[in-house]
Structures are given as structure tokens and as C-alpha cells.
mmCIF file with all atom_site columns, C-alpha atoms in Angstrom:
data_model
loop_
_atom_site.group_PDB
_atom_site.id
_atom_site.type_symbol
_atom_site.label_atom_id
_atom_site.label_alt_id
_atom_site.label_comp_id
_atom_site.label_asym_id
_atom_site.label_entity_id
_atom_site.label_seq_id
_atom_site.pdbx_PDB_ins_code
_atom_site.Cartn_x
_atom_site.Cartn_y
_atom_site.Cartn_z
_atom_site.occupancy
_atom_site.B_iso_or_equiv
_atom_site.pdbx_formal_charge
_atom_site.auth_seq_id
_atom_site.auth_comp_id
_atom_site.auth_asym_id
_atom_site.auth_atom_id
_atom_site.pdbx_PDB_model_num
ATOM 1   C CA . MET X 1 1   ? -38.537 -37.605 -33.230 1.00 0.00 ? 1   MET X CA 1
ATOM 2   C CA . ASN X 1 2   ? -37.763 -39.741 -31.175 1.00 0.00 ? 2   ASN X CA 1
ATOM 3   C CA . PRO X 1 3   ? -39.273 -43.704 -32.645 1.00 0.00 ? 3   PRO X CA 1
ATOM 4   C CA . GLU X 1 4   ? -40.943 -44.249 -29.672 1.00 0.00 ? 4   GLU X CA 1
ATOM 5   C CA . THR X 1 5   ? -43.993 -41.947 -31.615 1.00 0.00 ? 5   THR X CA 1
ATOM 6   C CA . LEU X 1 6   ? -43.371 -44.064 -34.281 1.00 0.00 ? 6   LEU X CA 1
ATOM 7   C CA . ASN X 1 7   ? -44.382 -47.078 -32.085 1.00 0.00 ? 7   ASN X CA 1
ATOM 8   C CA . LEU X 1 8   ? -47.065 -45.426 -30.609 1.00 0.00 ? 8   LEU X CA 1
ATOM 9   C CA . HIS X 1 9   ? -48.810 -45.365 -34.060 1.00 0.00 ? 9   HIS X CA 1
ATOM 10  C CA . LEU X 1 10  ? -48.129 -48.591 -34.510 1.00 0.00 ? 10  LEU X CA 1
ATOM 11  C CA . ARG X 1 11  ? -49.477 -49.318 -30.999 1.00 0.00 ? 11  ARG X CA 1
ATOM 12  C CA . LYS X 1 12  ? -52.881 -48.047 -32.634 1.00 0.00 ? 12  LYS X CA 1
ATOM 13  C CA . THR X 1 13  ? -53.797 -51.335 -34.891 1.00 0.00 ? 13  THR X CA 1
ATOM 14  C CA . LEU X 1 14  ? -51.048 -54.061 -33.582 1.00 0.00 ? 14  LEU X CA 1
ATOM 15  C CA . SER X 1 15  ? -50.741 -53.708 -29.418 1.00 0.00 ? 15  SER X CA 1
ATOM 16  C CA . ARG X 1 16  ? -46.842 -55.464 -30.341 1.00 0.00 ? 16  ARG X CA 1
ATOM 17  C CA . GLY X 1 17  ? -46.064 -52.747 -32.833 1.00 0.00 ? 17  GLY X CA 1
ATOM 18  C CA . ARG X 1 18  ? -42.470 -52.058 -32.870 1.00 0.00 ? 18  ARG X CA 1
ATOM 19  C CA . VAL X 1 19  ? -39.926 -49.930 -35.329 1.00 0.00 ? 19  VAL X CA 1
ATOM 20  C CA . ALA X 1 20  ? -36.178 -51.012 -35.601 1.00 0.00 ? 20  ALA X CA 1
ATOM 21  C CA . GLN X 1 21  ? -33.783 -49.921 -38.151 1.00 0.00 ? 21  GLN X CA 1
ATOM 22  C CA . SER X 1 22  ? -32.516 -52.025 -40.462 1.00 0.00 ? 22  SER X CA 1
ATOM 23  C CA . ALA X 1 23  ? -31.401 -50.781 -44.214 1.00 0.00 ? 23  ALA X CA 1
ATOM 24  C CA . PRO X 1 24  ? -33.422 -52.275 -47.391 1.00 0.00 ? 24  PRO X CA 1
ATOM 25  C CA . ALA X 1 25  ? -31.662 -54.599 -49.973 1.00 0.00 ? 25  ALA X CA 1
ATOM 26  C CA . GLY X 1 26  ? -32.674 -52.177 -52.326 1.00 0.00 ? 26  GLY X CA 1
ATOM 27  C CA . CYS X 1 27  ? -31.047 -48.712 -50.791 1.00 0.00 ? 27  CYS X CA 1
ATOM 28  C CA . PRO X 1 28  ? -28.027 -50.563 -48.406 1.00 0.00 ? 28  PRO X CA 1
ATOM 29  C CA . SER X 1 29  ? -26.611 -47.147 -47.489 1.00 0.00 ? 29  SER X CA 1
ATOM 30  C CA . LEU X 1 30  ? -30.137 -45.940 -45.986 1.00 0.00 ? 30  LEU X CA 1
ATOM 31  C CA . PRO X 1 31  ? -30.987 -47.070 -42.237 1.00 0.00 ? 31  PRO X CA 1
ATOM 32  C CA . LEU X 1 32  ? -34.481 -46.392 -41.466 1.00 0.00 ? 32  LEU X CA 1
ATOM 33  C CA . TYR X 1 33  ? -36.831 -47.187 -38.853 1.00 0.00 ? 33  TYR X CA 1
ATOM 34  C CA . LEU X 1 34  ? -39.015 -50.053 -40.159 1.00 0.00 ? 34  LEU X CA 1
ATOM 35  C CA . PHE X 1 35  ? -41.890 -52.130 -39.116 1.00 0.00 ? 35  PHE X CA 1
ATOM 36  C CA . ASP X 1 36  ? -40.052 -55.568 -36.502 1.00 0.00 ? 36  ASP X CA 1
ATOM 37  C CA . PRO X 1 37  ? -41.459 -58.253 -38.269 1.00 0.00 ? 37  PRO X CA 1
ATOM 38  C CA . SER X 1 38  ? -40.158 -60.346 -34.821 1.00 0.00 ? 38  SER X CA 1
ATOM 39  C CA . VAL X 1 39  ? -43.501 -58.840 -33.234 1.00 0.00 ? 39  VAL X CA 1
ATOM 40  C CA . LEU X 1 40  ? -45.346 -61.331 -35.424 1.00 0.00 ? 40  LEU X CA 1
ATOM 41  C CA . GLU X 1 41  ? -44.313 -64.197 -33.763 1.00 0.00 ? 41  GLU X CA 1
ATOM 42  C CA . GLY X 1 42  ? -47.688 -65.726 -32.168 1.00 0.00 ? 42  GLY X CA 1
ATOM 43  C CA . PRO X 1 43  ? -50.878 -65.810 -32.548 1.00 0.00 ? 43  PRO X CA 1
ATOM 44  C CA . ILE X 1 44  ? -52.447 -62.124 -33.687 1.00 0.00 ? 44  ILE X CA 1
ATOM 45  C CA . SER X 1 45  ? -56.028 -61.622 -32.799 1.00 0.00 ? 45  SER X CA 1
ATOM 46  C CA . HIS X 1 46  ? -58.745 -61.312 -34.866 1.00 0.00 ? 46  HIS X CA 1
ATOM 47  C CA . ASP X 1 47  ? -58.553 -58.093 -33.618 1.00 0.00 ? 47  ASP X CA 1
ATOM 48  C CA . GLU X 1 48  ? -55.748 -57.075 -34.068 1.00 0.00 ? 48  GLU X CA 1
ATOM 49  C CA . ALA X 1 49  ? -56.154 -58.314 -37.287 1.00 0.00 ? 49  ALA X CA 1
ATOM 50  C CA . GLN X 1 50  ? -59.173 -56.915 -38.636 1.00 0.00 ? 50  GLN X CA 1
ATOM 51  C CA . ALA X 1 51  ? -57.416 -53.364 -37.415 1.00 0.00 ? 51  ALA X CA 1
ATOM 52  C CA . VAL X 1 52  ? -54.218 -53.792 -39.568 1.00 0.00 ? 52  VAL X CA 1
ATOM 53  C CA . VAL X 1 53  ? -55.433 -55.099 -42.619 1.00 0.00 ? 53  VAL X CA 1
ATOM 54  C CA . ALA X 1 54  ? -57.859 -51.602 -42.241 1.00 0.00 ? 54  ALA X CA 1
ATOM 55  C CA . GLU X 1 55  ? -55.689 -49.312 -41.269 1.00 0.00 ? 55  GLU X CA 1
ATOM 56  C CA . PRO X 1 56  ? -51.954 -50.480 -43.250 1.00 0.00 ? 56  PRO X CA 1
ATOM 57  C CA . ALA X 1 57  ? -48.585 -48.924 -41.208 1.00 0.00 ? 57  ALA X CA 1
ATOM 58  C CA . TYR X 1 58  ? -47.590 -48.112 -45.592 1.00 0.00 ? 58  TYR X CA 1
ATOM 59  C CA . TRP X 1 59  ? -44.885 -45.794 -44.098 1.00 0.00 ? 59  TRP X CA 1
ATOM 60  C CA . SER X 1 60  ? -43.278 -48.714 -41.626 1.00 0.00 ? 60  SER X CA 1
ATOM 61  C CA . PHE X 1 61  ? -42.406 -50.609 -44.322 1.00 0.00 ? 61  PHE X CA 1
ATOM 62  C CA . CYS X 1 62  ? -39.579 -49.650 -47.827 1.00 0.00 ? 62  CYS X CA 1
ATOM 63  C CA . TRP X 1 63  ? -42.073 -50.770 -50.742 1.00 0.00 ? 63  TRP X CA 1
ATOM 64  C CA . ALA X 1 64  ? -39.554 -52.602 -53.436 1.00 0.00 ? 64  ALA X CA 1
ATOM 65  C CA . SER X 1 65  ? -40.338 -49.080 -55.261 1.00 0.00 ? 65  SER X CA 1
ATOM 66  C CA . GLY X 1 66  ? -39.300 -46.511 -53.025 1.00 0.00 ? 66  GLY X CA 1
ATOM 67  C CA . GLN X 1 67  ? -35.802 -48.944 -52.330 1.00 0.00 ? 67  GLN X CA 1
ATOM 68  C CA . VAL X 1 68  ? -34.849 -48.454 -56.031 1.00 0.00 ? 68  VAL X CA 1
ATOM 69  C CA . LEU X 1 69  ? -36.337 -44.587 -57.208 1.00 0.00 ? 69  LEU X CA 1
ATOM 70  C CA . ALA X 1 70  ? -34.231 -44.070 -53.512 1.00 0.00 ? 70  ALA X CA 1
ATOM 71  C CA . GLN X 1 71  ? -31.130 -45.529 -55.397 1.00 0.00 ? 71  GLN X CA 1
ATOM 72  C CA . TRP X 1 72  ? -31.268 -44.494 -58.422 1.00 0.00 ? 72  TRP X CA 1
ATOM 73  C CA . ILE X 1 73  ? -31.372 -40.842 -57.008 1.00 0.00 ? 73  ILE X CA 1
ATOM 74  C CA . LEU X 1 74  ? -28.065 -41.964 -55.126 1.00 0.00 ? 74  LEU X CA 1
ATOM 75  C CA . ASP X 1 75  ? -26.026 -43.158 -57.705 1.00 0.00 ? 75  ASP X CA 1
ATOM 76  C CA . HIS X 1 76  ? -27.508 -39.968 -59.871 1.00 0.00 ? 76  HIS X CA 1
ATOM 77  C CA . PRO X 1 77  ? -27.002 -37.699 -57.768 1.00 0.00 ? 77  PRO X CA 1
ATOM 78  C CA . MET X 1 78  ? -27.243 -34.486 -60.507 1.00 0.00 ? 78  MET X CA 1
ATOM 79  C CA . LEU X 1 79  ? -30.554 -35.070 -61.361 1.00 0.00 ? 79  LEU X CA 1
ATOM 80  C CA . VAL X 1 80  ? -31.622 -33.555 -57.316 1.00 0.00 ? 80  VAL X CA 1
ATOM 81  C CA . ALA X 1 81  ? -28.180 -31.873 -56.735 1.00 0.00 ? 81  ALA X CA 1
ATOM 82  C CA . GLY X 1 82  ? -29.278 -27.680 -55.817 1.00 0.00 ? 82  GLY X CA 1
ATOM 83  C CA . LYS X 1 83  ? -32.547 -28.406 -56.599 1.00 0.00 ? 83  LYS X CA 1
ATOM 84  C CA . THR X 1 84  ? -36.364 -28.541 -54.509 1.00 0.00 ? 84  THR X CA 1
ATOM 85  C CA . VAL X 1 85  ? -38.030 -32.014 -54.782 1.00 0.00 ? 85  VAL X CA 1
ATOM 86  C CA . LEU X 1 86  ? -41.162 -33.647 -53.767 1.00 0.00 ? 86  LEU X CA 1
ATOM 87  C CA . ASP X 1 87  ? -41.721 -36.902 -52.748 1.00 0.00 ? 87  ASP X CA 1
ATOM 88  C CA . PHE X 1 88  ? -45.318 -37.226 -53.369 1.00 0.00 ? 88  PHE X CA 1
ATOM 89  C CA . GLY X 1 89  ? -46.634 -39.880 -50.677 1.00 0.00 ? 89  GLY X CA 1
ATOM 90  C CA . SER X 1 90  ? -43.922 -40.399 -49.403 1.00 0.00 ? 90  SER X CA 1
ATOM 91  C CA . GLY X 1 91  ? -44.492 -42.847 -46.820 1.00 0.00 ? 91  GLY X CA 1
ATOM 92  C CA . SER X 1 92  ? -41.706 -43.959 -44.972 1.00 0.00 ? 92  SER X CA 1
ATOM 93  C CA . GLY X 1 93  ? -39.848 -40.845 -46.862 1.00 0.00 ? 93  GLY X CA 1
ATOM 94  C CA . VAL X 1 94  ? -36.717 -43.012 -47.840 1.00 0.00 ? 94  VAL X CA 1
ATOM 95  C CA . VAL X 1 95  ? -36.900 -40.946 -50.445 1.00 0.00 ? 95  VAL X CA 1
ATOM 96  C CA . ALA X 1 96  ? -36.844 -37.414 -49.623 1.00 0.00 ? 96  ALA X CA 1
ATOM 97  C CA . VAL X 1 97  ? -34.239 -38.827 -47.651 1.00 0.00 ? 97  VAL X CA 1
ATOM 98  C CA . ALA X 1 98  ? -32.198 -40.546 -50.416 1.00 0.00 ? 98  ALA X CA 1
ATOM 99  C CA . ALA X 1 99  ? -32.092 -36.782 -51.899 1.00 0.00 ? 99  ALA X CA 1
ATOM 100 C CA . ALA X 1 100 ? -31.115 -34.765 -49.340 1.00 0.00 ? 100 ALA X CA 1
ATOM 101 C CA . ARG X 1 101 ? -28.334 -37.464 -49.116 1.00 0.00 ? 101 ARG X CA 1
ATOM 102 C CA . ALA X 1 102 ? -27.260 -36.479 -52.281 1.00 0.00 ? 102 ALA X CA 1
ATOM 103 C CA . GLY X 1 103 ? -27.292 -32.634 -52.236 1.00 0.00 ? 103 GLY X CA 1
ATOM 104 C CA . ALA X 1 104 ? -31.040 -31.624 -52.852 1.00 0.00 ? 104 ALA X CA 1
ATOM 105 C CA . ALA X 1 105 ? -31.842 -27.701 -51.899 1.00 0.00 ? 105 ALA X CA 1
ATOM 106 C CA . ARG X 1 106 ? -34.297 -28.797 -50.478 1.00 0.00 ? 106 ARG X CA 1
ATOM 107 C CA . ALA X 1 107 ? -35.851 -32.159 -49.673 1.00 0.00 ? 107 ALA X CA 1
ATOM 108 C CA . ILE X 1 108 ? -39.494 -32.455 -49.326 1.00 0.00 ? 108 ILE X CA 1
ATOM 109 C CA . ALA X 1 109 ? -41.675 -35.548 -47.687 1.00 0.00 ? 109 ALA X CA 1
ATOM 110 C CA . CYS X 1 110 ? -45.477 -35.070 -49.398 1.00 0.00 ? 110 CYS X CA 1
ATOM 111 C CA . ASP X 1 111 ? -47.775 -37.004 -47.296 1.00 0.00 ? 111 ASP X CA 1
ATOM 112 C CA . ILE X 1 112 ? -51.615 -37.021 -45.860 1.00 0.00 ? 112 ILE X CA 1
ATOM 113 C CA . ASP X 1 113 ? -50.720 -39.337 -42.988 1.00 0.00 ? 113 ASP X CA 1
ATOM 114 C CA . PRO X 1 114 ? -49.485 -37.481 -39.641 1.00 0.00 ? 114 PRO X CA 1
ATOM 115 C CA . ALA X 1 115 ? -47.410 -41.499 -39.037 1.00 0.00 ? 115 ALA X CA 1
ATOM 116 C CA . ALA X 1 116 ? -45.873 -40.903 -42.692 1.00 0.00 ? 116 ALA X CA 1
ATOM 117 C CA . LEU X 1 117 ? -45.044 -37.433 -41.804 1.00 0.00 ? 117 LEU X CA 1
ATOM 118 C CA . ASP X 1 118 ? -43.234 -38.531 -38.224 1.00 0.00 ? 118 ASP X CA 1
ATOM 119 C CA . ALA X 1 119 ? -41.506 -41.484 -39.900 1.00 0.00 ? 119 ALA X CA 1
ATOM 120 C CA . ALA X 1 120 ? -39.685 -39.274 -42.439 1.00 0.00 ? 120 ALA X CA 1
ATOM 121 C CA . ALA X 1 121 ? -38.677 -36.776 -39.694 1.00 0.00 ? 121 ALA X CA 1
ATOM 122 C CA . ALA X 1 122 ? -37.027 -39.724 -38.056 1.00 0.00 ? 122 ALA X CA 1
ATOM 123 C CA . ASN X 1 123 ? -35.664 -40.968 -40.660 1.00 0.00 ? 123 ASN X CA 1
ATOM 124 C CA . ALA X 1 124 ? -33.687 -38.330 -41.728 1.00 0.00 ? 124 ALA X CA 1
ATOM 125 C CA . GLU X 1 125 ? -32.473 -37.533 -38.042 1.00 0.00 ? 125 GLU X CA 1
ATOM 126 C CA . LEU X 1 126 ? -31.571 -41.643 -38.157 1.00 0.00 ? 126 LEU X CA 1
ATOM 127 C CA . ASN X 1 127 ? -29.716 -40.361 -41.663 1.00 0.00 ? 127 ASN X CA 1
ATOM 128 C CA . GLY X 1 128 ? -28.335 -36.862 -40.984 1.00 0.00 ? 128 GLY X CA 1
ATOM 129 C CA . VAL X 1 129 ? -30.131 -35.035 -42.772 1.00 0.00 ? 129 VAL X CA 1
ATOM 130 C CA . GLN X 1 130 ? -33.308 -32.423 -42.470 1.00 0.00 ? 130 GLN X CA 1
ATOM 131 C CA . VAL X 1 131 ? -36.391 -33.172 -44.395 1.00 0.00 ? 131 VAL X CA 1
ATOM 132 C CA . GLU X 1 132 ? -39.193 -30.657 -44.592 1.00 0.00 ? 132 GLU X CA 1
ATOM 133 C CA . LEU X 1 133 ? -43.053 -31.403 -44.235 1.00 0.00 ? 133 LEU X CA 1
ATOM 134 C CA . CYS X 1 134 ? -46.206 -31.305 -45.692 1.00 0.00 ? 134 CYS X CA 1
ATOM 135 C CA . ALA X 1 135 ? -49.354 -32.406 -45.772 1.00 0.00 ? 135 ALA X CA 1
ATOM 136 C CA . ASP X 1 136 ? -51.425 -31.752 -48.330 1.00 0.00 ? 136 ASP X CA 1
ATOM 137 C CA . TRP X 1 137 ? -50.762 -31.491 -52.103 1.00 0.00 ? 137 TRP X CA 1
ATOM 138 C CA . ALA X 1 138 ? -52.909 -28.302 -52.240 1.00 0.00 ? 138 ALA X CA 1
ATOM 139 C CA . GLN X 1 139 ? -49.792 -26.404 -49.699 1.00 0.00 ? 139 GLN X CA 1
ATOM 140 C CA . ARG X 1 140 ? -47.027 -27.276 -51.487 1.00 0.00 ? 140 ARG X CA 1
ATOM 141 C CA . PRO X 1 141 ? -44.610 -25.246 -52.301 1.00 0.00 ? 141 PRO X CA 1
ATOM 142 C CA . GLY X 1 142 ? -44.946 -22.074 -55.973 1.00 0.00 ? 142 GLY X CA 1
ATOM 143 C CA . HIS X 1 143 ? -41.961 -24.086 -57.596 1.00 0.00 ? 143 HIS X CA 1
ATOM 144 C CA . LEU X 1 144 ? -40.433 -26.905 -58.122 1.00 0.00 ? 144 LEU X CA 1
ATOM 145 C CA . ASP X 1 145 ? -37.425 -28.318 -60.004 1.00 0.00 ? 145 ASP X CA 1
ATOM 146 C CA . LEU X 1 146 ? -38.106 -31.635 -59.066 1.00 0.00 ? 146 LEU X CA 1
ATOM 147 C CA . ILE X 1 147 ? -41.830 -33.847 -58.320 1.00 0.00 ? 147 ILE X CA 1
ATOM 148 C CA . THR X 1 148 ? -40.554 -37.820 -57.218 1.00 0.00 ? 148 THR X CA 1
ATOM 149 C CA . ALA X 1 149 ? -43.097 -40.440 -56.476 1.00 0.00 ? 149 ALA X CA 1
ATOM 150 C CA . ALA X 1 150 ? -43.054 -44.451 -55.547 1.00 0.00 ? 150 ALA X CA 1
ATOM 151 C CA . ASP X 1 151 ? -46.678 -46.867 -56.617 1.00 0.00 ? 151 ASP X CA 1
ATOM 152 C CA . VAL X 1 152 ? -49.190 -43.846 -56.516 1.00 0.00 ? 152 VAL X CA 1
ATOM 153 C CA . LEU X 1 153 ? -50.555 -44.962 -59.501 1.00 0.00 ? 153 LEU X CA 1
ATOM 154 C CA . TYR X 1 154 ? -52.539 -48.345 -58.355 1.00 0.00 ? 154 TYR X CA 1
ATOM 155 C CA . ASP X 1 155 ? -55.550 -46.554 -58.289 1.00 0.00 ? 155 ASP X CA 1
ATOM 156 C CA . PRO X 1 156 ? -56.585 -46.183 -61.272 1.00 0.00 ? 156 PRO X CA 1
ATOM 157 C CA . GLU X 1 157 ? -58.339 -43.110 -59.703 1.00 0.00 ? 157 GLU X CA 1
ATOM 158 C CA . ASN X 1 158 ? -54.563 -41.489 -59.278 1.00 0.00 ? 158 ASN X CA 1
ATOM 159 C CA . ARG X 1 159 ? -53.943 -41.483 -62.829 1.00 0.00 ? 159 ARG X CA 1
ATOM 160 C CA . PRO X 1 160 ? -54.468 -37.631 -63.090 1.00 0.00 ? 160 PRO X CA 1
ATOM 161 C CA . LEU X 1 161 ? -51.849 -37.091 -61.151 1.00 0.00 ? 161 LEU X CA 1
ATOM 162 C CA . LEU X 1 162 ? -49.178 -37.913 -64.027 1.00 0.00 ? 162 LEU X CA 1
ATOM 163 C CA . GLU X 1 163 ? -50.658 -34.873 -65.097 1.00 0.00 ? 163 GLU X CA 1
ATOM 164 C CA . ALA X 1 164 ? -50.950 -32.686 -61.726 1.00 0.00 ? 164 ALA X CA 1
ATOM 165 C CA . PHE X 1 165 ? -47.273 -33.610 -61.784 1.00 0.00 ? 165 PHE X CA 1
ATOM 166 C CA . ARG X 1 166 ? -46.463 -32.518 -65.010 1.00 0.00 ? 166 ARG X CA 1
ATOM 167 C CA . ALA X 1 167 ? -47.836 -28.899 -64.363 1.00 0.00 ? 167 ALA X CA 1
ATOM 168 C CA . SER X 1 168 ? -46.119 -28.875 -60.691 1.00 0.00 ? 168 SER X CA 1
ATOM 169 C CA . ALA X 1 169 ? -42.201 -28.653 -61.455 1.00 0.00 ? 169 ALA X CA 1
ATOM 170 C CA . GLU X 1 170 ? -39.943 -29.146 -63.885 1.00 0.00 ? 170 GLU X CA 1
ATOM 171 C CA . GLN X 1 171 ? -39.218 -32.254 -64.173 1.00 0.00 ? 171 GLN X CA 1
ATOM 172 C CA . VAL X 1 172 ? -41.290 -36.285 -63.095 1.00 0.00 ? 172 VAL X CA 1
ATOM 173 C CA . LEU X 1 173 ? -39.425 -38.849 -61.915 1.00 0.00 ? 173 LEU X CA 1
ATOM 174 C CA . LEU X 1 174 ? -41.294 -41.691 -60.903 1.00 0.00 ? 174 LEU X CA 1
ATOM 175 C CA . ALA X 1 175 ? -41.427 -45.360 -59.963 1.00 0.00 ? 175 ALA X CA 1
ATOM 176 C CA . ASP X 1 176 ? -43.643 -48.678 -60.543 1.00 0.00 ? 176 ASP X CA 1
ATOM 177 C CA . SER X 1 177 ? -44.107 -51.534 -59.498 1.00 0.00 ? 177 SER X CA 1
ATOM 178 C CA . ARG X 1 178 ? -48.300 -51.793 -59.723 1.00 0.00 ? 178 ARG X CA 1
ATOM 179 C CA . ILE X 1 179 ? -48.021 -50.452 -63.441 1.00 0.00 ? 179 ILE X CA 1
ATOM 180 C CA . ARG X 1 180 ? -46.975 -52.274 -66.684 1.00 0.00 ? 180 ARG X CA 1
ATOM 181 C CA . ASN X 1 181 ? -47.765 -49.214 -68.656 1.00 0.00 ? 181 ASN X CA 1
ATOM 182 C CA . LEU X 1 182 ? -48.349 -45.798 -67.908 1.00 0.00 ? 182 LEU X CA 1
ATOM 183 C CA . ALA X 1 183 ? -49.938 -45.174 -71.337 1.00 0.00 ? 183 ALA X CA 1
ATOM 184 C CA . ASN X 1 184 ? -48.393 -41.368 -70.803 1.00 0.00 ? 184 ASN X CA 1
ATOM 185 C CA . PRO X 1 185 ? -45.915 -41.036 -73.441 1.00 0.00 ? 185 PRO X CA 1
ATOM 186 C CA . ALA X 1 186 ? -44.198 -37.955 -71.406 1.00 0.00 ? 186 ALA X CA 1
ATOM 187 C CA . TYR X 1 187 ? -43.455 -40.097 -69.412 1.00 0.00 ? 187 TYR X CA 1
ATOM 188 C CA . LYS X 1 188 ? -40.004 -42.282 -71.040 1.00 0.00 ? 188 LYS X CA 1
ATOM 189 C CA . LYS X 1 189 ? -38.541 -45.401 -69.077 1.00 0.00 ? 189 LYS X CA 1
ATOM 190 C CA . GLN X 1 190 ? -35.562 -45.354 -67.722 1.00 0.00 ? 190 GLN X CA 1
ATOM 191 C CA . ALA X 1 191 ? -35.575 -49.195 -66.277 1.00 0.00 ? 191 ALA X CA 1
ATOM 192 C CA . VAL X 1 192 ? -36.396 -51.862 -64.871 1.00 0.00 ? 192 VAL X CA 1
ATOM 193 C CA . ILE X 1 193 ? -35.419 -53.297 -61.685 1.00 0.00 ? 193 ILE X CA 1
ATOM 194 C CA . GLU X 1 194 ? -35.916 -56.023 -59.300 1.00 0.00 ? 194 GLU X CA 1
ATOM 195 C CA . ALA X 1 195 ? -35.368 -55.386 -55.505 1.00 0.00 ? 195 ALA X CA 1
ATOM 196 C CA . ARG X 1 196 ? -38.744 -56.514 -52.344 1.00 0.00 ? 196 ARG X CA 1
ATOM 197 C CA . THR X 1 197 ? -40.694 -54.510 -50.344 1.00 0.00 ? 197 THR X CA 1
ATOM 198 C CA . TRP X 1 198 ? -38.726 -54.444 -46.649 1.00 0.00 ? 198 TRP X CA 1
ATOM 199 C CA . PRO X 1 199 ? -39.510 -56.391 -44.664 1.00 0.00 ? 199 PRO X CA 1
ATOM 200 C CA . ASP X 1 200 ? -40.512 -58.853 -47.681 1.00 0.00 ? 200 ASP X CA 1
ATOM 201 C CA . LEU X 1 201 ? -43.863 -59.901 -47.671 1.00 0.00 ? 201 LEU X CA 1
ATOM 202 C CA . ASN X 1 202 ? -43.666 -62.064 -50.574 1.00 0.00 ? 202 ASN X CA 1
ATOM 203 C CA . GLU X 1 203 ? -45.260 -60.238 -52.855 1.00 0.00 ? 203 GLU X CA 1
ATOM 204 C CA . PHE X 1 204 ? -45.877 -61.549 -56.551 1.00 0.00 ? 204 PHE X CA 1
ATOM 205 C CA . GLU X 1 205 ? -43.165 -62.099 -58.473 1.00 0.00 ? 205 GLU X CA 1
ATOM 206 C CA . GLU X 1 206 ? -43.925 -59.516 -61.014 1.00 0.00 ? 206 GLU X CA 1
ATOM 207 C CA . PHE X 1 207 ? -44.748 -56.817 -58.395 1.00 0.00 ? 207 PHE X CA 1
ATOM 208 C CA . ASN X 1 208 ? -40.624 -56.899 -57.338 1.00 0.00 ? 208 ASN X CA 1
ATOM 209 C CA . LYS X 1 209 ? -40.010 -55.850 -61.263 1.00 0.00 ? 209 LYS X CA 1
ATOM 210 C CA . VAL X 1 210 ? -39.438 -51.787 -60.392 1.00 0.00 ? 210 VAL X CA 1
ATOM 211 C CA . ARG X 1 211 ? -39.576 -49.557 -63.393 1.00 0.00 ? 211 ARG X CA 1
ATOM 212 C CA . ILE X 1 212 ? -38.379 -45.762 -63.803 1.00 0.00 ? 212 ILE X CA 1
ATOM 213 C CA . TYR X 1 213 ? -40.078 -43.004 -65.433 1.00 0.00 ? 213 TYR X CA 1
ATOM 214 C CA . PHE X 1 214 ? -38.956 -39.504 -66.479 1.00 0.00 ? 214 PHE X CA 1
ATOM 215 C CA . ALA X 1 215 ? -40.677 -37.179 -67.611 1.00 0.00 ? 215 ALA X CA 1
ATOM 216 C CA . ARG X 1 216 ? -40.504 -33.069 -68.470 1.00 0.00 ? 216 ARG X CA 1
ATOM 217 C CA . GLY X 1 217 ? -42.458 -30.457 -66.733 1.00 0.00 ? 217 GLY X CA 1
ATOM 218 C CA . ARG X 1 218 ? -44.546 -27.551 -68.310 1.00 0.00 ? 218 ARG X CA 1
ATOM 219 C CA . VAL X 1 219 ? -43.748 -25.326 -65.950 1.00 0.00 ? 219 VAL X CA 1
#
């Protein structure tokens, strides 16, 4: 996957948009193709600004929770070694790439955004690993050992995913910086780790505290 493909995705909303290879501070051993902030030097047209807000390229940033979850997996490879792992809402693909690097038998990046899947493929190639791509949660593999997800609960309508994940895999590993209390006793907090979105979006400090949760599934 050529990074120029990612540039083309960005330029649908920002004419000067491009990615650059960088290493997020929260998982520095995983280089990624991410948004190049140097393109923002100089004015952005009103139409471009509106387009960026309407269709943000989430996949072109490595969010704090994604970094923390990826590093947690690299630090605890036994969680994924030899397993089939699906990362839900994969964005840049950083967590799926980390799972592949840590020895997962299958690492699957699942996202409804075709650009995100292209990013996951490009970032996997950059790291010398392979990840599978899944464009539809409903078409996930029949057996999953582990589901991972980072910052997918920001919308209250997504809360049912907590039980959907447990019903679909033997284990679930979540990272979230938006919700302080999952209100689900099946999910046990493992740690609270600080990180910042990369490139830094200067978010509120409360969003830089990432909570890691683990749950056992019911399959």
C-alpha cells in the first residue's frame, strides 16, 4: 500500500493534505503514516475548513487510547500471542499492527471507513507485518480469541458494544479516554496511563488519561 493513496484520501477534504512517517510518543517503536501538521502553515480556505469538520480523517491521527492500547499489547505479548485478534474501529491500524508485532496468529483491522483500512494496510507494511482487513463488523470471523477497541464509546449509542464484544470473543481489551466509568462490572480496570494524540491536537487534559479495561467473554 503506497502512502500516496493516503494522501489522495486526505486531499478529498484538504487540498494540501499529506501524511508523513512519524513515531507516536505513546508507542515509539511503531512508526506510522500520520497527518503531516506542517501543511497547516498558512490559511485554510473556509470551504476546506468546513469539509475537514464534516468528514474528519480520524485515521490520520494516532489517538491517545490507541497508543496506550498498542503499547500495552507490546508490553504484554501473552495477551495476543498465537491468537485471532480483531481490533474494532481500527483507525490508523496501530492496535492491529501491535497485535501482529506481538505474535498474534491473525490480526484483523475492522473499520467501516475504506480510508482507515488503507491506512491500516500501509502502516502494517511499514512495520513489516500483515494485518487482515474487515469492512463490516457483521462479517467478522466466526471465532475470535480477543477483541480490542480504543475510544469507541464516545457516543452513548455505542454502549451496547460492551456486551456485543463479550458475546463475540473469549476476551476483550479496551482503552478509553472519554468515559470515566463503563458502568459494566464485567470490565475490570487494569491501569490508567497518560498519553496525547499524535500529532497533538491540544485536547482537554481529561482526554489524556487513558483507562485500560479487560473482560472475559461468554463464547
